[in-house]
Amino acid sequence: MQAALINPVSRLLQASLRTATVLLLGLAALVIVLPAPVWAQKEVTSKIYRQHEEGTSLPVIGGQILRTEVLTLAPTAARVRIRKYLPDAHVGLKFYQYRTCVQCHPQQARSLHEVRAKITCRQCHGKGGQTGGIYQPSNEIPPLPLLVVPGFEPIPEMDQYLAQNVIPPTTAVYDREPIAGINHYYSPMNRLRRHAYVCAKCHPGASASFATYVVHAPNPAMKTTQKRFPLQFFVFWSMIALAGGTFVVFLPHTALWGIREFLMKMKKEKGESEPKQQH
Amino acid sequence: MNPNSNTRIRRFSPLQRLFHSLLILSFLTQGSTGLARLYIETSWGKRLAWVFGGYQSCRTIHIYVGIFLICLFVIHGLYLLTRINWREFPSTLFGPDSILPRPKDIKDFFQHVGWFLGKAEPPRFDRWGYWEKFDYWAVFWGIPVLGLTGLLMAYPLAASRIVPGWFLNVTLWVHRIEAILAMCHVFIIHFFIAHLRPHSFPMDRAMFEGSADLSATRHEKPAWVERLAQEGKLESVLVPEAEVWKRALFLLFGYCAVAIGVFLLIGGMVNSPYITW
């Protein structure tokens, strides 16, 4: 009786073991053979660039060391603030190469530059493809070419717009790594030179005032926008109130007018037809 | 009835009709090119942009027609100055022939609504109904707002010397909402009042022909007709009906405008969830 019970159990265990082995081997084969999920986007930082940036970063910033503030109410926010000053804003982030920009910066997904002109994140935030590093005062101001993301086919109707800016995809996206924090002293995105190094690529003659345009403007309808961009929030809701007020008054007004005239017309036609029926 | 008999009352001068026709053409062009750019993420927007030569062409057309519209507005302003009776200024501005709003318009509005509900007698309108004044002043306010914000966005480099760059974020929303308000008002309310309500159906030709049917006007604007009769001016403003081919042309032009407006309205509403606002 006992042996009869053991046999099925041991057979089940052996079958499970075989299945698990096959599955594990298959999974290992897939990991070896298939590319990493987001490698197609080449969001990787090469060691050469990393070492280069460490060598050229300012000692005040502390290279790639993430320092913490002594007093802070929000430790996570403090780390984000400090990253804005680093030559590589993404240093030390786990699984960085498997992520897209928007996964960690969802609010920055709102951008007419991306929607209308198909400009990618790195075309503004990555360093210049021909500079060989973050801007240094000794370098000549280089032209910063825009990129075509490999595999991206511009929509035909947009060709006219894109053709002005697009160059053949000779520069790989990962050449734009590391991405300096927007406040890093030598970053092209630093507000000291953003207008000249980033905006002027497509808007020649851009001024510092021009560069204050909020590319990633928040949704004006959101309550949080009241703090982030109060004028936009209040102007948006004022205009919505104006439009809403107009329609609240005039839509029912127009509908009632139409109904009233229709009823009058029906009554008139009925009044005209009744005497005819009497004849 | 003799087709040459004077059965219509003159309402608009040829120049006023020309202003209105140019406004129709430029407004529909601005609406189409503007929506084509706003909806460029959708296939509807792409097809609309294709009509005008693509995304970039839409922008060029939008800017130049916008500048034309601003010029038209300035010319209209100068024209208005010539129409003011300066000898009786400023009392003439508040008379019954003036299109400036009067307190009576508010009273007329509520009395008219009362009539819709069967609670009051219809108001005795004079030359301009309150809805006509609203339409006129809505355009009068809308063109400067759209024109100014449009110019700021069309020439952002120059604009950022006058205003900070972030102000363009704000002007974008003012321009958008004002344009959507204008289009919805014209394509729903104005078209319904001018074309589809039983009194006007199939079309109120006054703005194209320059004159309105006397019996219909006597019914809708009795105070105006009575005033003209009392002043002995009624006979001088009576005109015959336009020829058949002209009426057919007005109808065709009007309904083309309505068709384009309805197309833009429905396309815009259906595709609105699929674009980045």
XYZ file of C-alpha atoms in Angstrom:
556
model
C 0.000 0.000 0.000
C 2.789 2.412 1.047
C 4.908 1.521 -2.022
C 1.894 2.069 -4.216
C 1.553 5.605 -2.793
C 5.290 6.421 -3.067
C 5.532 5.453 -6.722
C 3.048 8.032 -8.058
C 4.533 10.766 -5.806
C 8.083 10.055 -6.919
C 6.984 9.911 -10.556
C 5.269 13.283 -10.157
C 8.376 14.768 -8.544
C 10.612 13.439 -11.302
C 8.294 14.818 -13.992
C 8.209 18.215 -12.259
C 11.988 18.243 -12.019
C 12.366 17.449 -15.701
C 9.857 20.154 -16.656
C 11.562 22.711 -14.422
C 14.980 21.835 -15.897
C 13.692 22.216 -19.444
C 12.010 25.522 -18.587
C 15.143 26.862 -16.894
C 17.348 25.818 -19.795
C 14.883 27.410 -22.227
C 14.810 30.601 -20.202
C 18.618 30.649 -20.040
C 18.736 30.183 -23.811
C 16.303 33.047 -24.314
C 18.332 35.321 -22.034
C 21.520 34.484 -23.940
C 20.061 34.678 -27.437
C 17.487 37.487 -27.219
C 18.452 41.122 -26.664
C 17.546 42.867 -23.455
C 14.033 44.299 -23.579
C 14.994 47.909 -24.193
C 18.432 47.516 -25.713
C 16.934 48.487 -29.025
C 16.771 51.998 -27.645
C 20.428 51.820 -26.615
C 19.951 53.654 -23.376
C 23.329 52.538 -22.091
C 26.272 54.370 -20.735
C 29.607 53.169 -21.957
C 32.457 52.860 -19.476
C 34.696 55.022 -21.637
C 32.289 57.910 -21.420
C 31.740 57.394 -17.744
C 35.471 57.576 -17.060
C 35.777 60.569 -19.351
C 33.091 62.417 -17.470
C 34.635 61.609 -14.124
C 37.865 63.126 -15.384
C 36.249 66.335 -16.600
C 33.707 66.945 -13.882
C 34.195 69.677 -11.365
C 35.608 68.707 -7.970
C 32.916 70.808 -6.271
C 30.272 68.555 -7.721
C 32.171 65.535 -6.598
C 32.290 63.506 -9.773
C 29.822 60.707 -9.657
C 29.387 60.655 -5.888
C 25.818 61.134 -4.827
C 25.911 63.356 -1.801
C 22.970 63.881 0.504
C 21.800 67.114 2.037
C 22.258 67.515 5.773
C 18.722 68.683 6.424
C 15.934 67.766 4.125
C 12.267 67.023 4.455
C 12.127 64.709 1.475
C 15.188 62.493 1.026
C 14.086 61.302 -2.415
C 13.521 64.835 -3.640
C 16.929 65.800 -2.301
C 18.567 63.047 -4.321
C 16.753 64.257 -7.423
C 17.891 67.807 -6.744
C 21.481 66.689 -6.386
C 21.283 64.671 -9.597
C 20.447 67.874 -11.436
C 24.018 69.015 -10.739
C 25.798 65.840 -11.762
C 27.647 65.362 -15.033
C 25.784 62.057 -15.332
C 22.332 62.532 -13.886
C 21.605 58.804 -14.041
C 24.697 57.472 -12.389
C 24.114 54.495 -10.159
C 20.525 53.941 -11.156
C 19.710 50.275 -11.155
C 18.500 48.775 -14.429
C 18.960 52.150 -16.117
C 19.682 50.571 -19.482
C 16.353 48.751 -19.447
C 14.241 51.838 -18.974
C 12.911 54.531 -21.239
C 13.091 58.192 -20.284
C 9.336 58.544 -19.905
C 9.082 55.607 -17.489
C 10.872 57.661 -14.845
C 9.847 61.120 -16.085
C 6.145 60.699 -16.900
C 5.338 64.389 -16.532
C 7.945 65.192 -19.155
C 5.984 63.126 -21.687
C 3.823 66.197 -22.267
C 5.740 68.030 -24.954
C 4.527 69.464 -28.234
C 8.117 69.219 -29.462
C 7.866 65.455 -29.269
C 4.266 65.188 -30.458
C 4.462 67.568 -33.398
C 8.099 67.472 -34.480
C 9.082 64.011 -33.226
C 12.057 65.415 -31.341
C 13.385 62.780 -28.963
C 14.428 63.348 -25.367
C 18.137 63.000 -26.074
C 18.095 65.497 -28.895
C 17.790 68.200 -26.261
C 18.966 66.507 -23.078
C 21.838 64.417 -24.403
C 25.140 66.046 -24.920
C 26.173 67.230 -28.368
C 27.011 64.378 -30.699
C 30.108 66.069 -32.062
C 31.455 67.716 -28.956
C 33.165 64.626 -27.639
C 31.874 65.379 -24.193
C 30.022 67.925 -22.188
C 30.682 71.460 -23.321
C 33.998 72.841 -22.181
C 35.000 76.469 -22.547
C 38.040 75.578 -24.610
C 35.972 73.801 -27.234
C 34.643 75.595 -30.264
C 30.892 75.833 -30.337
C 29.957 72.827 -32.394
C 26.866 72.304 -34.502
C 24.629 69.913 -32.647
C 22.914 67.719 -35.203
C 19.496 66.317 -34.575
C 18.979 62.618 -34.781
C 16.696 60.175 -36.381
C 15.944 57.343 -33.976
C 17.021 54.143 -35.734
C 14.031 52.434 -37.223
C 11.895 55.556 -37.048
C 10.237 56.463 -40.301
C 8.935 60.016 -40.438
C 5.275 60.271 -41.279
C 5.019 61.429 -44.917
C 2.860 64.429 -44.097
C 5.479 65.596 -41.666
C 8.384 65.244 -44.049
C 8.387 68.867 -44.949
C 8.767 69.808 -41.331
C 11.274 67.149 -40.380
C 13.389 67.473 -43.494
C 14.786 70.749 -42.261
C 16.210 69.195 -39.143
C 16.885 65.541 -39.777
C 20.319 64.279 -40.712
C 21.189 60.712 -41.652
C 21.454 58.502 -38.564
C 25.231 58.486 -38.383
C 25.341 59.175 -34.663
C 24.073 56.447 -32.386
C 21.725 57.405 -29.610
C 24.103 56.125 -26.926
C 26.637 58.722 -28.004
C 24.366 61.127 -26.151
C 25.212 59.429 -22.833
C 25.824 60.364 -20.141
C 23.084 62.926 -19.808
C 24.254 65.770 -17.637
C 21.945 67.178 -15.000
C 20.208 70.319 -16.234
C 22.039 72.404 -13.640
C 25.494 70.913 -14.184
C 27.942 73.730 -14.739
C 29.000 72.612 -18.205
C 25.705 71.084 -19.281
C 24.226 72.387 -22.550
C 20.893 72.427 -20.713
C 22.189 74.797 -18.055
C 20.043 77.908 -18.202
C 23.167 79.993 -18.817
C 23.558 78.538 -22.270
C 20.410 76.518 -22.958
C 19.113 79.039 -25.492
C 22.331 78.894 -27.506
C 23.154 75.183 -27.224
C 19.728 73.578 -27.280
C 16.981 75.954 -28.467
C 19.098 77.536 -31.202
C 19.486 74.187 -32.946
C 16.015 74.614 -34.403
C 15.317 78.268 -33.506
C 18.384 80.191 -34.665
C 18.765 83.397 -32.702
C 16.997 82.091 -29.608
C 17.470 84.361 -26.608
C 17.587 83.579 -22.905
C 14.052 84.891 -22.649
C 12.978 82.545 -25.441
C 14.507 79.617 -23.545
C 12.147 80.188 -20.633
C 9.379 78.620 -22.764
C 8.202 75.606 -20.778
C 8.721 72.707 -23.171
C 7.226 70.177 -20.748
C 4.321 72.392 -19.759
C 2.066 70.846 -17.128
C -1.551 70.071 -17.872
C -3.194 73.462 -17.303
C -6.362 71.900 -15.961
C -4.641 70.127 -13.071
C -4.774 71.474 -9.542
C -1.009 70.958 -9.180
C -0.454 73.424 -12.035
C -1.757 76.168 -9.774
C 1.541 75.921 -7.899
C 3.835 75.048 -10.782
C 2.536 77.507 -13.377
C -0.168 79.672 -11.780
C -0.699 82.085 -14.674
C -1.352 79.238 -17.086
C -3.732 77.616 -14.611
C -5.802 80.761 -14.051
C -5.809 81.847 -17.693
C -6.877 78.362 -18.782
C -9.772 78.216 -16.346
C -10.811 81.795 -17.141
C -11.027 80.928 -20.828
C -12.901 77.706 -20.051
C -15.349 79.722 -17.926
C -15.839 82.160 -20.812
C -16.445 79.384 -23.331
C -18.560 77.340 -20.925
C -20.641 80.382 -19.965
C -21.306 81.203 -23.608
C -22.553 77.707 -24.350
C -24.492 77.327 -21.120
C -26.489 80.419 -22.127
C -26.683 80.119 -25.891
C -27.090 76.402 -26.525
C -30.357 76.045 -24.563
C -31.423 79.469 -25.868
C -30.921 78.398 -29.472
C -32.557 75.015 -28.926
C -35.618 76.609 -27.278
C -35.862 79.136 -30.079
C -35.805 76.381 -32.687
C -38.435 74.343 -30.833
C -40.702 77.352 -30.360
C -40.554 78.334 -34.031
C -41.069 74.726 -35.090
C -44.164 74.421 -32.898
C -45.497 77.722 -34.270
C -44.933 76.526 -37.807
C -46.718 73.233 -37.076
C -49.633 75.119 -35.537
C -49.810 77.480 -38.503
C -49.770 74.637 -41.014
C -52.424 72.808 -39.044
C -54.554 75.965 -38.933
C -54.220 76.378 -42.677
C -54.988 72.744 -43.477
C -58.072 72.452 -41.235
C -60.326 74.804 -43.254
C -59.350 72.935 -46.395
C -60.501 69.681 -44.810
C -63.843 71.301 -43.957
C -64.358 72.121 -47.635
C -46.305 88.672 -57.789
C -44.204 90.912 -59.996
C -40.559 89.853 -59.503
C -39.486 93.467 -59.888
C -41.718 94.699 -57.070
C -39.934 95.973 -53.971
C -40.665 93.203 -51.526
C -37.445 93.338 -49.544
C -35.954 95.760 -47.075
C -32.303 96.724 -47.403
C -30.208 95.723 -44.395
C -26.557 95.612 -45.457
C -24.428 97.673 -47.804
C -22.258 96.000 -50.489
C -19.139 96.770 -48.441
C -20.615 95.153 -45.326
C -21.479 92.070 -47.392
C -17.957 91.994 -48.766
C -16.566 92.145 -45.213
C -18.777 89.230 -44.236
C -17.822 87.135 -47.283
C -14.117 87.702 -46.694
C -14.641 86.875 -43.032
C -16.332 83.585 -43.981
C -13.492 82.580 -46.303
C -10.702 83.539 -43.945
C -12.444 82.084 -40.875
C -12.990 78.713 -42.553
C -9.385 78.677 -43.789
C -8.102 79.508 -40.317
C -10.346 76.888 -38.748
C -9.281 74.191 -41.210
C -5.536 74.882 -41.059
C -5.594 75.358 -37.302
C -7.457 72.108 -36.689
C -5.208 70.296 -39.168
C -2.192 71.221 -37.044
C -3.930 70.528 -33.744
C -5.103 67.103 -34.941
C -1.952 66.155 -36.860
C -1.580 63.069 -34.649
C -4.789 61.624 -36.096
C -5.494 60.395 -39.612
C -8.318 62.941 -39.854
C -5.881 65.747 -39.111
C -3.330 64.382 -41.582
C -5.931 64.244 -44.356
C -7.044 67.756 -43.527
C -3.426 68.968 -43.595
C -2.925 67.225 -46.937
C -5.571 69.479 -48.488
C -3.399 72.483 -47.654
C -0.103 70.891 -48.674
C 0.989 69.326 -45.386
C 1.785 70.212 -41.820
C 4.217 73.023 -42.554
C 2.085 74.545 -45.313
C -0.831 74.691 -42.893
C 1.274 76.864 -40.611
C 2.301 79.184 -43.434
C -1.288 79.551 -44.664
C -2.552 80.006 -41.105
C -0.088 82.828 -40.469
C -0.701 84.718 -43.713
C -4.474 84.377 -43.612
C -4.315 85.444 -39.971
C -2.409 88.579 -40.955
C -5.003 89.193 -43.671
C -7.745 88.850 -41.058
C -6.006 91.377 -38.797
C -5.753 93.806 -41.740
C -9.443 93.226 -42.471
C -10.223 94.024 -38.847
C -8.234 97.270 -38.993
C -9.930 98.283 -42.258
C -13.303 97.474 -40.715
C -12.405 99.673 -37.741
C -11.608 102.561 -40.085
C -14.850 101.894 -41.957
C -16.774 102.122 -38.688
C -15.296 105.547 -38.057
C -16.746 106.704 -41.361
C -20.197 105.367 -40.455
C -20.517 107.299 -37.203
C -22.734 110.361 -37.391
C -20.178 112.751 -35.885
C -22.629 115.697 -35.831
C -24.827 113.894 -33.344
C -21.960 112.171 -31.553
C -22.147 110.539 -29.039
C -25.941 110.224 -28.795
C -26.050 108.488 -32.174
C -23.946 105.651 -30.751
C -26.780 104.647 -28.473
C -29.639 105.023 -30.941
C -31.681 102.151 -32.406
C -29.546 101.996 -35.563
C -26.359 101.497 -33.555
C -24.995 98.009 -33.059
C -23.611 98.921 -29.642
C -25.307 96.980 -26.820
C -28.088 98.772 -24.963
C -29.911 97.959 -21.692
C -32.956 97.129 -23.843
C -31.007 94.153 -25.282
C -30.873 92.498 -21.859
C -34.608 93.079 -21.425
C -35.225 91.725 -24.935
C -33.173 88.623 -24.176
C -35.212 87.684 -21.123
C -38.490 88.548 -22.831
C -37.460 86.423 -25.815
C -36.676 83.466 -23.537
C -40.046 84.034 -21.892
C -41.645 83.831 -25.330
C -39.807 80.548 -26.037
C -41.427 79.163 -22.895
C -44.850 80.573 -23.726
C -44.765 82.990 -20.797
C -44.432 86.327 -22.588
C -45.181 88.202 -25.773
C -42.327 88.248 -28.317
C -40.126 91.335 -27.938
C -40.470 94.075 -30.538
C -36.969 94.102 -31.976
C -35.558 97.108 -33.753
C -32.867 96.996 -36.428
C -30.473 94.712 -34.536
C -31.490 91.780 -32.375
C -29.432 91.041 -29.256
C -28.148 87.797 -30.846
C -26.905 89.735 -33.876
C -25.100 92.187 -31.614
C -23.574 89.285 -29.675
C -22.342 87.665 -32.897
C -20.829 90.931 -34.076
C -19.067 91.776 -30.821
C -17.881 88.204 -30.348
C -15.988 88.526 -33.631
C -14.867 92.011 -32.678
C -13.347 90.657 -29.465
C -12.180 87.374 -30.958
C -10.073 88.680 -33.829
C -7.772 90.858 -31.675
C -7.367 88.094 -29.099
C -6.649 85.430 -31.706
C -4.575 87.812 -33.803
C -2.384 89.006 -30.968
C -1.765 85.578 -29.476
C -1.291 84.163 -32.962
C 1.318 86.763 -33.869
C 3.207 86.085 -30.633
C 3.336 82.375 -31.435
C 4.041 82.839 -35.144
C 7.124 84.913 -34.428
C 8.353 83.519 -31.101
C 11.889 84.876 -31.352
C 10.684 88.429 -31.800
C 7.909 87.893 -29.261
C 10.356 86.696 -26.604
C 12.079 90.085 -26.775
C 8.828 91.691 -25.647
C 7.430 89.035 -23.315
C 9.162 86.173 -21.491
C 9.284 82.852 -23.339
C 6.980 81.156 -20.839
C 4.246 83.629 -21.800
C 3.952 81.710 -25.083
C 2.730 78.708 -23.085
C -0.118 80.872 -21.837
C -0.909 82.408 -25.231
C -1.164 78.924 -26.732
C -4.087 78.098 -24.459
C -5.780 81.455 -24.941
C -5.500 81.016 -28.713
C -6.752 77.432 -28.614
C -9.759 77.941 -26.368
C -10.802 81.188 -28.043
C -10.558 79.521 -31.463
C -12.555 76.495 -30.324
C -15.149 78.792 -28.754
C -15.409 80.817 -31.970
C -15.728 77.747 -34.178
C -18.287 76.019 -31.969
C -20.331 79.210 -31.686
C -20.332 79.820 -35.429
C -20.802 76.201 -36.503
C -23.569 75.433 -34.013
C -25.349 78.584 -32.885
C -24.810 81.018 -35.752
C -25.470 78.413 -38.443
C -28.615 77.223 -36.693
C -30.014 80.724 -36.302
C -29.085 81.794 -39.838
C -29.950 78.592 -41.684
C -31.865 75.972 -39.804
C -34.497 77.555 -37.583
C -37.882 77.528 -39.296
C -37.986 81.322 -39.734
C -34.727 81.327 -41.720
C -34.790 77.898 -43.375
C -33.259 77.120 -45.828
C -31.130 80.236 -45.434
C -31.266 83.824 -44.252
C -29.965 85.523 -47.407
C -29.837 89.005 -45.896
C -26.062 89.032 -45.433
C -25.467 87.892 -49.019
C -28.284 89.604 -50.879
C -28.157 92.698 -48.706
C -31.898 92.690 -48.076
C -34.443 90.764 -46.023
C -37.997 89.790 -46.868
C -40.260 92.666 -45.797
C -43.097 90.543 -44.421
C -40.673 88.363 -42.458
C -38.889 91.438 -41.124
C -42.213 93.044 -40.214
C -42.877 89.903 -38.182
C -39.436 89.567 -36.537
C -38.352 93.223 -36.245
C -41.628 95.164 -36.111
C -40.184 98.149 -34.232
C -37.662 98.787 -37.011
C -40.202 98.653 -39.845
C -42.662 100.853 -37.935
C -39.929 103.376 -37.141
C -38.902 103.579 -40.786
C -42.564 104.002 -41.809
C -43.084 106.773 -39.233
C -39.945 108.570 -40.409
C -41.100 108.192 -44.026
C -37.982 106.242 -44.937
C -39.506 102.848 -45.565
C -40.103 103.302 -49.277
C -36.539 104.423 -49.818
C -35.096 101.209 -48.335
C -37.319 98.784 -50.227
C -35.576 96.831 -52.972
C -36.577 94.006 -55.368
C -35.515 90.401 -54.887
C -32.263 89.253 -56.492
C -32.255 87.192 -59.682
C -32.673 83.441 -59.416
C -29.078 82.647 -60.357
C -27.819 84.984 -57.662
C -30.056 83.386 -55.067
C -28.830 79.958 -56.158
C -25.252 81.171 -55.815
C -25.911 82.531 -52.318
C -27.496 79.253 -51.308
C -24.596 77.247 -52.708
C -21.997 79.454 -51.023
C -23.854 79.420 -47.721
C -24.338 75.680 -47.655
C -20.715 75.038 -48.653
C -19.719 77.065 -45.596
C -22.179 75.094 -43.446
C -20.871 71.779 -44.804
C -17.253 72.712 -44.079
C -18.215 73.926 -40.619
C -20.131 70.759 -39.773
C -17.261 68.623 -41.113
C -14.764 70.453 -38.896
C -17.083 70.329 -35.914
C -17.812 66.598 -36.115
C -14.232 65.663 -37.012
C -12.897 67.751 -34.170
C -15.289 66.297 -31.627
C -14.804 62.675 -32.713
C -11.014 62.907 -32.757
C -10.560 65.043 -29.654
C -9.711 62.080 -27.352
C -6.828 61.043 -29.607
C -4.630 64.104 -29.501
C -2.202 65.538 -26.970
C -3.834 68.654 -25.574
